[in-house]
């Protein structure tokens, strides 16, 4: 079977510095792939190359029959790629359900409809998405009064609105308490299974990575240094060296580095 | 023109640049730290000049010319500190731009106070002792005082740089300029910092004014002319950047000096009066700089303010509100009969409705789309001129011209909007102002087509509309229709997308919404509706002149929106009606009506920082216990 | 949507019915930019008030008292038209007068034409108000831009200077003054050459650059139309840089106290100007006016004082001739109306409704730190008009 997303030779230069230096990896359907690496490894750059916020200097990222590299964020979204942000981006002055309706309106190509009232547009579908993330009880609340964990879940519902094949999640659990983190990842896992999509996420918390990822890719200094199942990565000498120098392992430094 | 002539003209430019820099540096500091758009900065400049005149007049015999002159600076600084501590401090937490309304009111008050203290006649001060003459320079006589000014600009730049780089206070100012919240987190006594920055900025404005004493008379029009220039300099330089302001002052002054030096260019059988470009030279420079560099010459992309005032979701009108809207409409529609004994009511009501529609159109982009426009009068004016020219030059029937008016305005908005939506915040606002001024300048100069500064007369409605009461009904239908249409758009998917784009452009792009295109269309719609208001205005007055698209009208519209409350949909309508009505009534009741109007606005600002309708809405929510309801 | 409470409160507050009065006075509705042009309009208002007091003390007009109602237009034609509507519909004034800025004067004139209502444009200078935009209902008191420029041209031609530079504020007043000057001077002195032209924005003169650019063109003489703060800057800068040394200057309006007095010790010597030398006029009509004015206000009159005073007196004369204040009768009475002004006899021309009130042309002198006019004479406005054919071509029929 062919991979859902196939990344080849991805490259990006800042000044004379190769921030991302020819990375290859793939994601299969139904998979939760974690991208990790120490600070400055090129995770954020790689992530932003895939979601269109940065332009790549080289490489391809084939999703289905289409190369994502060179597309703008909104075009990448049209290819069926949803995303969440490290600091959740939602619409503060819309209500929770309107946030999701906005995404549904966009998916239906109705953004430039100036006349019909938006309020009742696909309300049921929007509520359904909120139910999927456990937010149906707060549908009518203004987004600006939500707890942060709930904003994250709302963002997930927004990202699901156009039935994405691939979900890009930038540090999905940043800023959350430990229990909330695992809840969110369990939810994500369930959504992946139900909707037959795939997730690529970056993460600082090794707890989360080792507990929830199907596979892990590790970056250091702009290069891919390891790929494998969590258990393999945990024992991988190159990874341990990249993170801690020699002599330490994830067992001895649980939860770190944050 | 000889090279030596050019060289001396460049020196003239340097002297003007120094004068400009004094005002602009203070404004830049104040904006950088407090984010206040300080309209009153020019008033402080004007006061500095008046005060210096009196101080020199009274005390130069005792303490000498220079101490008397320079004393104006600290005195203005003190006034600035008082204004900040007593007034502005109370409105920092109001929604964006409300402080602008407070400073606008200050302009009115200070202007009338100055008139009261110093009288109407221009006051020309004495020449500077020792520097009253001229020196020989390249075969020309160059004023010695201008040499002093040329030196003072860089000296001030140096002193400010030292102050900002080498003192703890300077570090705090720089930190606050870059990130206001972080400075707060560092444990900075924010109140003290703001007061001191405001006092310093005001002192520089006062000094700038005082230093003009040997060059120009103190006059009552200096406030608005200087604040306009200062804003342009600050924005061209990059907000909050003092060296940028210096560079911008140089650039603008030199461009003007060269325009004057070139005089009239002859070529290809045409005479091009370059010197007339001085009418809008600074705005041309600003437009070019902002299109090329969206954050000015030395500015950085601003960190987005994290505590933008929270706005509640829109609630569709319930039966009560809908019923009262119908009642108001019916009441208004029967106004010609209700006020049969007082026909002026209908006359004033036409003006109120035109103002309300104009304010609603500005609110449409300013509130929901979050695009602050300081040049909204351009579209009002394009509508007015479009309609008038179609009647006068193309011989169209009045009705057709009125229908076409919004198209002319929308076309203008389409052109500018394309550039403007690529900017944000104050830069965007100033680009809209630049555009409005350029359109104004063209209208002002193009005698053969637009009637130049005199404008156009004979723009009267068709015979069946000549009666004021019938015209009122037409205006009412258009204004009510326009306001209802704008409201309807706000509840449409597009209206949601406007607010979404304002709340999070990143999220919009990530769900496939083209934010720039949404904002562009919002500009065009708002421009078109402003054009309807402009067309109605033209035919209600019978004549128009370039002031229909002047800065004054743009500022009036801002004031109306802010007065009513930018976060409410009916706020701008109420604000427009209250402001226009106040102006009409107050102007008839006292000679010092500007001060009275300013005082009333100050009181309203202090009492209703969320705007009048915002205040009412919050009060209703309090009563009903609905903290998270909707904006009506 | 409007909140009903607000809307009705606003509207109810507006409904003020005019109260009935026993003896109905003649009401003069006056509209001007009092706050935008205070230096000119404060003396103007004093002049008007003085005239009203004199008329009423003498028993009024046609047995009725005169009442003056003034309105501030905020320097804005739209507000001026609204004020006109208010004065007519609410206050039921009999006539309109006023206007200082040309665009407001033209707006009011067009309003008068549309409403068929009498309007006396007291101050606005624009030629269009009696020519291109002239109409049956509008009369103008003050000598126009054309007339005052035409008064200076013979003096300019006498200088026999070949190279001229012109400097003027960049709006219609400045433009039309300079156009008239060029046209008339060329006619009087065909070899004349215009070597430099500067048109700084009104109120925003970059004096240093403009003065130098004029000097660099090496003109023999300069025609200046700047006034107010621009004039003060221009004169000081020109004095410092020696622009006026060895050059003749012909300058419009500069002899008016409004503009000459603020110059104080910078006041130039030998400029040929139009103006108002109130300190030296010995005619009985001016002496009477000066005594009354100084007695009333402890201040000397400006041109504005004379214009305000004369405008009211002109209205009174017209109403006496018309035996009433109805527009049609007044229009008939004003055509050819003779009246006495502090400057001397004047009349309103039948062909274009312009008054023949003139101005004084003389030279400036710095008299111990104070600018005055010397060698002046009064020029009757009737003599400084285009031919009647030209006027009828300019004026819509």
mmCIF file of C-alpha atoms in Angstrom, chain B residues 13-313:
data_model
loop_
_atom_site.group_PDB
_atom_site.id
_atom_site.type_symbol
_atom_site.label_atom_id
_atom_site.label_comp_id
_atom_site.label_asym_id
_atom_site.label_seq_id
_atom_site.Cartn_x
_atom_site.Cartn_y
_atom_site.Cartn_z
ATOM 1 C CA UNK B 13 14.884 71.017 3.952
ATOM 2 C CA UNK B 14 17.181 70.124 6.854
ATOM 3 C CA UNK B 15 15.908 73.052 8.895
ATOM 4 C CA UNK B 16 12.293 72.033 8.275
ATOM 5 C CA UNK B 17 13.184 68.442 9.077
ATOM 6 C CA UNK B 18 14.504 69.395 12.507
ATOM 7 C CA UNK B 19 11.328 71.304 13.296
ATOM 8 C CA UNK B 20 9.245 68.360 12.196
ATOM 9 C CA UNK B 21 11.369 65.896 14.132
ATOM 10 C CA UNK B 22 10.771 67.635 17.466
ATOM 11 C CA UNK B 23 7.030 67.112 17.150
ATOM 12 C CA UNK B 24 7.259 63.676 15.605
ATOM 13 C CA UNK B 25 9.777 62.268 18.109
ATOM 14 C CA UNK B 26 7.426 63.008 20.997
ATOM 15 C CA UNK B 27 4.476 61.534 19.162
ATOM 16 C CA UNK B 28 6.445 58.427 18.296
ATOM 17 C CA UNK B 29 7.525 57.852 21.901
ATOM 18 C CA UNK B 30 3.977 58.312 23.146
ATOM 19 C CA UNK B 31 2.541 55.964 20.579
ATOM 20 C CA UNK B 32 5.260 53.381 21.100
ATOM 21 C CA UNK B 33 4.596 53.033 24.795
ATOM 22 C CA UNK B 34 0.942 53.894 25.287
ATOM 23 C CA UNK B 35 -0.441 52.997 21.813
ATOM 24 C CA UNK B 36 -2.468 56.202 21.976
ATOM 25 C CA UNK B 37 -3.242 57.935 18.712
ATOM 26 C CA UNK B 38 -2.735 61.369 20.181
ATOM 27 C CA UNK B 39 -4.638 63.906 18.086
ATOM 28 C CA UNK B 40 -3.863 66.552 20.700
ATOM 29 C CA UNK B 41 -0.139 66.414 20.030
ATOM 30 C CA UNK B 42 -0.422 69.258 17.528
ATOM 31 C CA UNK B 43 -2.396 71.248 20.070
ATOM 32 C CA UNK B 44 0.496 70.937 22.507
ATOM 33 C CA UNK B 45 2.809 72.130 19.751
ATOM 34 C CA UNK B 46 0.560 75.122 19.126
ATOM 35 C CA UNK B 47 0.359 75.857 22.850
ATOM 36 C CA UNK B 48 4.147 75.680 23.060
ATOM 37 C CA UNK B 49 4.419 78.434 20.472
ATOM 38 C CA UNK B 50 1.781 80.634 22.126
ATOM 39 C CA UNK B 51 3.296 80.106 25.538
ATOM 40 C CA UNK B 52 6.775 80.897 24.252
ATOM 41 C CA UNK B 53 5.400 84.093 22.763
ATOM 42 C CA UNK B 54 3.996 85.209 26.101
ATOM 43 C CA UNK B 55 7.006 84.072 28.117
ATOM 44 C CA UNK B 56 9.425 85.885 25.855
ATOM 45 C CA UNK B 57 7.175 88.919 25.813
ATOM 46 C CA UNK B 58 6.951 89.122 29.613
ATOM 47 C CA UNK B 59 10.188 87.704 30.934
ATOM 48 C CA UNK B 60 12.932 87.946 28.333
ATOM 49 C CA UNK B 61 13.892 91.334 29.768
ATOM 50 C CA UNK B 62 14.447 89.695 33.156
ATOM 51 C CA UNK B 63 15.728 86.212 32.508
ATOM 52 C CA UNK B 64 16.844 86.499 28.904
ATOM 53 C CA UNK B 65 15.332 85.346 25.625
ATOM 54 C CA UNK B 66 16.479 81.733 25.600
ATOM 55 C CA UNK B 67 15.454 80.738 29.122
ATOM 56 C CA UNK B 68 12.075 82.354 28.581
ATOM 57 C CA UNK B 69 11.623 80.555 25.281
ATOM 58 C CA UNK B 70 12.747 77.169 26.544
ATOM 59 C CA UNK B 71 10.576 77.405 29.653
ATOM 60 C CA UNK B 72 7.613 76.622 27.394
ATOM 61 C CA UNK B 73 8.884 73.042 27.073
ATOM 62 C CA UNK B 74 8.741 71.981 30.739
ATOM 63 C CA UNK B 75 5.465 73.822 31.179
ATOM 64 C CA UNK B 76 3.927 71.792 28.381
ATOM 65 C CA UNK B 77 5.494 68.655 29.859
ATOM 66 C CA UNK B 78 3.678 69.370 33.078
ATOM 67 C CA UNK B 79 0.425 69.882 31.218
ATOM 68 C CA UNK B 80 1.006 66.595 29.426
ATOM 69 C CA UNK B 81 1.554 64.775 32.692
ATOM 70 C CA UNK B 82 -1.689 66.213 34.038
ATOM 71 C CA UNK B 83 -3.650 65.255 30.942
ATOM 72 C CA UNK B 84 -2.310 61.724 31.089
ATOM 73 C CA UNK B 85 -2.854 61.240 34.786
ATOM 74 C CA UNK B 86 -6.272 62.855 35.016
ATOM 75 C CA UNK B 87 -7.824 61.867 31.744
ATOM 76 C CA UNK B 88 -6.123 59.269 29.580
ATOM 77 C CA UNK B 89 -5.328 56.913 32.409
ATOM 78 C CA UNK B 90 -9.041 56.396 32.839
ATOM 79 C CA UNK B 91 -9.549 55.127 29.326
ATOM 80 C CA UNK B 92 -6.573 52.829 28.725
ATOM 81 C CA UNK B 93 -8.709 49.746 29.153
ATOM 82 C CA UNK B 94 -11.450 50.887 26.839
ATOM 83 C CA UNK B 95 -11.638 49.295 23.390
ATOM 84 C CA UNK B 96 -8.979 50.256 20.905
ATOM 85 C CA UNK B 97 -9.009 53.792 19.604
ATOM 86 C CA UNK B 98 -11.276 55.196 22.288
ATOM 87 C CA UNK B 99 -8.349 57.215 23.580
ATOM 88 C CA UNK B 100 -8.374 58.812 20.164
ATOM 89 C CA UNK B 101 -11.824 60.170 20.939
ATOM 90 C CA UNK B 102 -10.587 61.669 24.199
ATOM 91 C CA UNK B 103 -7.672 63.377 22.484
ATOM 92 C CA UNK B 104 -10.004 64.647 19.756
ATOM 93 C CA UNK B 105 -12.100 66.300 22.454
ATOM 94 C CA UNK B 106 -8.919 67.807 23.891
ATOM 95 C CA UNK B 107 -8.124 69.372 20.533
ATOM 96 C CA UNK B 108 -11.457 71.193 20.594
ATOM 97 C CA UNK B 109 -11.033 72.338 24.174
ATOM 98 C CA UNK B 110 -7.433 73.500 23.754
ATOM 99 C CA UNK B 111 -8.257 75.382 20.576
ATOM 100 C CA UNK B 112 -11.000 77.404 22.202
ATOM 101 C CA UNK B 113 -8.950 77.931 25.357
ATOM 102 C CA UNK B 114 -6.125 79.313 23.221
ATOM 103 C CA UNK B 115 -8.516 81.610 21.400
ATOM 104 C CA UNK B 116 -9.848 82.805 24.732
ATOM 105 C CA UNK B 117 -6.386 83.406 26.240
ATOM 106 C CA UNK B 118 -4.511 84.860 23.292
ATOM 107 C CA UNK B 119 -7.174 86.202 20.952
ATOM 108 C CA UNK B 120 -7.754 85.596 17.293
ATOM 109 C CA UNK B 121 -4.931 87.622 15.768
ATOM 110 C CA UNK B 122 -1.715 85.870 14.710
ATOM 111 C CA UNK B 123 1.160 86.645 17.090
ATOM 112 C CA UNK B 124 4.572 87.036 15.508
ATOM 113 C CA UNK B 125 7.372 86.793 18.019
ATOM 114 C CA UNK B 126 10.722 88.568 17.967
ATOM 115 C CA UNK B 127 13.757 87.298 16.126
ATOM 116 C CA UNK B 128 16.241 85.282 18.141
ATOM 117 C CA UNK B 129 18.890 87.564 19.633
ATOM 118 C CA UNK B 130 22.228 86.950 17.978
ATOM 119 C CA UNK B 131 20.696 84.699 15.334
ATOM 120 C CA UNK B 132 18.327 87.170 13.745
ATOM 121 C CA UNK B 133 20.426 87.746 10.675
ATOM 122 C CA UNK B 134 21.757 85.704 7.820
ATOM 123 C CA UNK B 135 25.114 84.364 6.816
ATOM 124 C CA UNK B 136 26.489 84.209 3.291
ATOM 125 C CA UNK B 137 26.342 80.745 1.880
ATOM 126 C CA UNK B 138 27.113 79.913 -1.742
ATOM 127 C CA UNK B 139 26.276 83.439 -2.734
ATOM 128 C CA UNK B 140 22.987 83.435 -0.905
ATOM 129 C CA UNK B 141 21.835 84.692 2.449
ATOM 130 C CA UNK B 142 20.892 81.857 4.748
ATOM 131 C CA UNK B 143 19.189 82.535 8.103
ATOM 132 C CA UNK B 144 21.520 81.950 11.030
ATOM 133 C CA UNK B 145 18.624 80.604 13.063
ATOM 134 C CA UNK B 146 18.061 77.861 10.516
ATOM 135 C CA UNK B 147 21.618 76.693 11.099
ATOM 136 C CA UNK B 148 20.794 76.331 14.778
ATOM 137 C CA UNK B 149 17.717 74.277 13.885
ATOM 138 C CA UNK B 150 19.713 72.092 11.531
ATOM 139 C CA UNK B 151 22.046 71.307 14.419
ATOM 140 C CA UNK B 152 19.283 70.767 16.949
ATOM 141 C CA UNK B 153 17.655 67.880 15.095
ATOM 142 C CA UNK B 154 20.629 65.503 15.284
ATOM 143 C CA UNK B 155 21.369 66.720 18.828
ATOM 144 C CA UNK B 156 17.882 65.726 19.914
ATOM 145 C CA UNK B 157 18.246 62.393 18.128
ATOM 146 C CA UNK B 158 21.512 61.809 19.970
ATOM 147 C CA UNK B 159 20.081 62.748 23.347
ATOM 148 C CA UNK B 160 17.039 60.558 22.890
ATOM 149 C CA UNK B 161 19.171 57.650 21.755
ATOM 150 C CA UNK B 162 21.344 58.025 24.864
ATOM 151 C CA UNK B 163 18.285 58.264 27.038
ATOM 152 C CA UNK B 164 16.753 55.161 25.484
ATOM 153 C CA UNK B 165 19.933 53.078 25.353
ATOM 154 C CA UNK B 166 21.810 54.090 28.476
ATOM 155 C CA UNK B 167 19.241 54.564 31.217
ATOM 156 C CA UNK B 168 16.983 52.163 33.018
ATOM 157 C CA UNK B 169 14.040 54.352 32.096
ATOM 158 C CA UNK B 170 15.051 54.057 28.450
ATOM 159 C CA UNK B 171 15.244 50.286 28.701
ATOM 160 C CA UNK B 172 11.750 50.202 30.126
ATOM 161 C CA UNK B 173 10.475 52.451 27.365
ATOM 162 C CA UNK B 174 12.012 50.222 24.731
ATOM 163 C CA UNK B 175 10.636 47.105 26.395
ATOM 164 C CA UNK B 176 7.174 48.606 26.589
ATOM 165 C CA UNK B 177 7.367 49.729 22.969
ATOM 166 C CA UNK B 178 8.145 46.213 21.867
ATOM 167 C CA UNK B 179 5.792 44.383 24.163
ATOM 168 C CA UNK B 180 3.485 46.198 26.458
ATOM 169 C CA UNK B 181 2.326 43.147 28.366
ATOM 170 C CA UNK B 182 5.842 41.927 28.969
ATOM 171 C CA UNK B 183 6.864 45.250 30.454
ATOM 172 C CA UNK B 184 3.900 44.929 32.780
ATOM 173 C CA UNK B 185 5.074 41.465 33.733
ATOM 174 C CA UNK B 186 8.563 42.766 34.482
ATOM 175 C CA UNK B 187 7.084 44.629 37.384
ATOM 176 C CA UNK B 188 7.330 48.006 35.784
ATOM 177 C CA UNK B 189 5.227 50.632 37.412
ATOM 178 C CA UNK B 190 3.190 51.102 34.301
ATOM 179 C CA UNK B 191 1.294 54.184 35.429
ATOM 180 C CA UNK B 192 4.506 56.062 36.192
ATOM 181 C CA UNK B 193 6.103 54.976 32.939
ATOM 182 C CA UNK B 194 3.136 56.122 30.880
ATOM 183 C CA UNK B 195 2.924 59.461 32.639
ATOM 184 C CA UNK B 196 6.613 60.152 32.214
ATOM 185 C CA UNK B 197 6.611 59.194 28.538
ATOM 186 C CA UNK B 198 3.558 61.320 27.876
ATOM 187 C CA UNK B 199 5.132 64.247 29.703
ATOM 188 C CA UNK B 200 8.382 63.902 27.749
ATOM 189 C CA UNK B 201 6.558 63.644 24.433
ATOM 190 C CA UNK B 202 4.415 66.653 25.213
ATOM 191 C CA UNK B 203 7.456 68.597 26.323
ATOM 192 C CA UNK B 204 9.139 67.888 22.996
ATOM 193 C CA UNK B 205 6.031 69.066 21.158
ATOM 194 C CA UNK B 206 6.008 72.218 23.277
ATOM 195 C CA UNK B 207 9.697 72.813 22.638
ATOM 196 C CA UNK B 208 9.181 72.213 18.955
ATOM 197 C CA UNK B 209 6.509 74.886 18.981
ATOM 198 C CA UNK B 210 8.584 77.280 21.049
ATOM 199 C CA UNK B 211 11.533 76.928 18.688
ATOM 200 C CA UNK B 212 9.343 78.140 15.829
ATOM 201 C CA UNK B 213 8.797 81.475 17.579
ATOM 202 C CA UNK B 214 11.512 83.266 15.599
ATOM 203 C CA UNK B 215 10.236 81.735 12.341
ATOM 204 C CA UNK B 216 6.496 81.917 12.238
ATOM 205 C CA UNK B 217 3.559 83.515 14.035
ATOM 206 C CA UNK B 218 1.515 81.676 16.617
ATOM 207 C CA UNK B 219 -1.811 80.987 14.946
ATOM 208 C CA UNK B 220 -4.865 78.945 15.743
ATOM 209 C CA UNK B 221 -4.596 76.639 12.758
ATOM 210 C CA UNK B 222 -1.206 75.212 13.773
ATOM 211 C CA UNK B 223 -2.662 72.367 15.813
ATOM 212 C CA UNK B 224 -4.245 70.408 12.996
ATOM 213 C CA UNK B 225 -1.634 71.195 10.381
ATOM 214 C CA UNK B 226 1.204 70.094 12.643
ATOM 215 C CA UNK B 227 -0.401 66.938 13.977
ATOM 216 C CA UNK B 228 -1.103 65.737 10.444
ATOM 217 C CA UNK B 229 2.526 66.169 9.463
ATOM 218 C CA UNK B 230 3.758 64.599 12.681
ATOM 219 C CA UNK B 231 1.640 61.488 12.173
ATOM 220 C CA UNK B 232 2.862 61.071 8.656
ATOM 221 C CA UNK B 233 6.456 61.309 9.855
ATOM 222 C CA UNK B 234 5.910 58.815 12.661
ATOM 223 C CA UNK B 235 4.252 56.286 10.401
ATOM 224 C CA UNK B 236 6.709 56.682 7.543
ATOM 225 C CA UNK B 237 9.543 56.234 10.024
ATOM 226 C CA UNK B 238 7.956 53.210 11.656
ATOM 227 C CA UNK B 239 5.840 53.479 14.777
ATOM 228 C CA UNK B 240 7.810 53.874 17.959
ATOM 229 C CA UNK B 241 11.138 54.245 16.153
ATOM 230 C CA UNK B 242 12.839 57.533 17.006
ATOM 231 C CA UNK B 243 15.613 57.178 14.418
ATOM 232 C CA UNK B 244 12.940 56.233 11.916
ATOM 233 C CA UNK B 245 11.076 59.433 12.700
ATOM 234 C CA UNK B 246 14.272 61.385 12.102
ATOM 235 C CA UNK B 247 14.813 59.709 8.761
ATOM 236 C CA UNK B 248 11.210 60.242 7.747
ATOM 237 C CA UNK B 249 11.317 63.918 8.727
ATOM 238 C CA UNK B 250 14.398 64.306 6.549
ATOM 239 C CA UNK B 251 12.842 62.470 3.641
ATOM 240 C CA UNK B 252 9.599 64.404 3.682
ATOM 241 C CA UNK B 253 11.192 67.796 4.217
ATOM 242 C CA UNK B 254 13.696 67.254 1.448
ATOM 243 C CA UNK B 255 11.051 66.034 -0.966
ATOM 244 C CA UNK B 256 9.040 69.168 -0.265
ATOM 245 C CA UNK B 257 12.067 71.437 -0.599
ATOM 246 C CA UNK B 258 12.896 69.850 -3.951
ATOM 247 C CA UNK B 259 9.308 70.195 -5.165
ATOM 248 C CA UNK B 260 9.504 73.895 -4.362
ATOM 249 C CA UNK B 261 12.943 74.211 -5.930
ATOM 250 C CA UNK B 262 11.866 72.551 -9.168
ATOM 251 C CA UNK B 263 8.993 75.018 -9.485
ATOM 252 C CA UNK B 264 7.391 74.366 -12.830
ATOM 253 C CA UNK B 265 8.952 71.824 -15.143
ATOM 254 C CA UNK B 266 8.624 72.364 -18.863
ATOM 255 C CA UNK B 267 8.890 69.569 -21.330
ATOM 256 C CA UNK B 268 7.006 67.918 -24.207
ATOM 257 C CA UNK B 269 5.052 71.138 -24.608
ATOM 258 C CA UNK B 270 3.575 70.709 -21.160
ATOM 259 C CA UNK B 271 4.092 72.729 -18.013
ATOM 260 C CA UNK B 272 4.116 70.554 -14.912
ATOM 261 C CA UNK B 273 3.790 72.625 -11.744
ATOM 262 C CA UNK B 274 5.833 70.405 -9.437
ATOM 263 C CA UNK B 275 5.736 72.980 -6.652
ATOM 264 C CA UNK B 276 1.988 72.421 -6.341
ATOM 265 C CA UNK B 277 2.710 68.865 -5.244
ATOM 266 C CA UNK B 278 3.531 70.342 -1.829
ATOM 267 C CA UNK B 279 -0.235 70.266 -1.264
ATOM 268 C CA UNK B 280 -0.079 66.517 -0.634
ATOM 269 C CA UNK B 281 3.640 65.732 -0.885
ATOM 270 C CA UNK B 282 3.868 64.125 2.540
ATOM 271 C CA UNK B 283 0.938 61.860 1.763
ATOM 272 C CA UNK B 284 2.398 60.807 -1.555
ATOM 273 C CA UNK B 285 5.624 59.909 0.231
ATOM 274 C CA UNK B 286 3.690 58.001 2.876
ATOM 275 C CA UNK B 287 1.664 56.061 0.328
ATOM 276 C CA UNK B 288 4.784 55.028 -1.565
ATOM 277 C CA UNK B 289 6.707 54.077 1.583
ATOM 278 C CA UNK B 290 3.852 52.060 3.060
ATOM 279 C CA UNK B 291 3.145 50.162 -0.128
ATOM 280 C CA UNK B 292 6.833 49.259 -0.352
ATOM 281 C CA UNK B 293 7.475 48.800 3.371
ATOM 282 C CA UNK B 294 4.326 47.940 5.321
ATOM 283 C CA UNK B 295 5.895 48.851 8.683
ATOM 284 C CA UNK B 296 7.536 52.115 7.651
ATOM 285 C CA UNK B 297 11.224 52.769 7.074
ATOM 286 C CA UNK B 298 12.532 51.450 10.385
ATOM 287 C CA UNK B 299 9.512 49.907 12.065
ATOM 288 C CA UNK B 300 8.989 46.255 12.895
ATOM 289 C CA UNK B 301 5.875 44.181 12.556
ATOM 290 C CA UNK B 302 4.009 44.931 15.779
ATOM 291 C CA UNK B 303 3.473 42.120 18.232
ATOM 292 C CA UNK B 304 -0.244 41.553 18.104
ATOM 293 C CA UNK B 305 -1.871 42.895 21.215
ATOM 294 C CA UNK B 306 -2.982 39.938 23.263
ATOM 295 C CA UNK B 307 -5.657 41.682 25.196
ATOM 296 C CA UNK B 308 -7.827 43.090 22.491
ATOM 297 C CA UNK B 309 -11.126 44.011 24.075
ATOM 298 C CA UNK B 310 -13.387 40.994 24.052
ATOM 299 C CA UNK B 311 -16.362 41.185 21.814
ATOM 300 C CA UNK B 312 -19.402 39.032 22.336
ATOM 301 C CA UNK B 313 -20.925 36.962 19.504
#
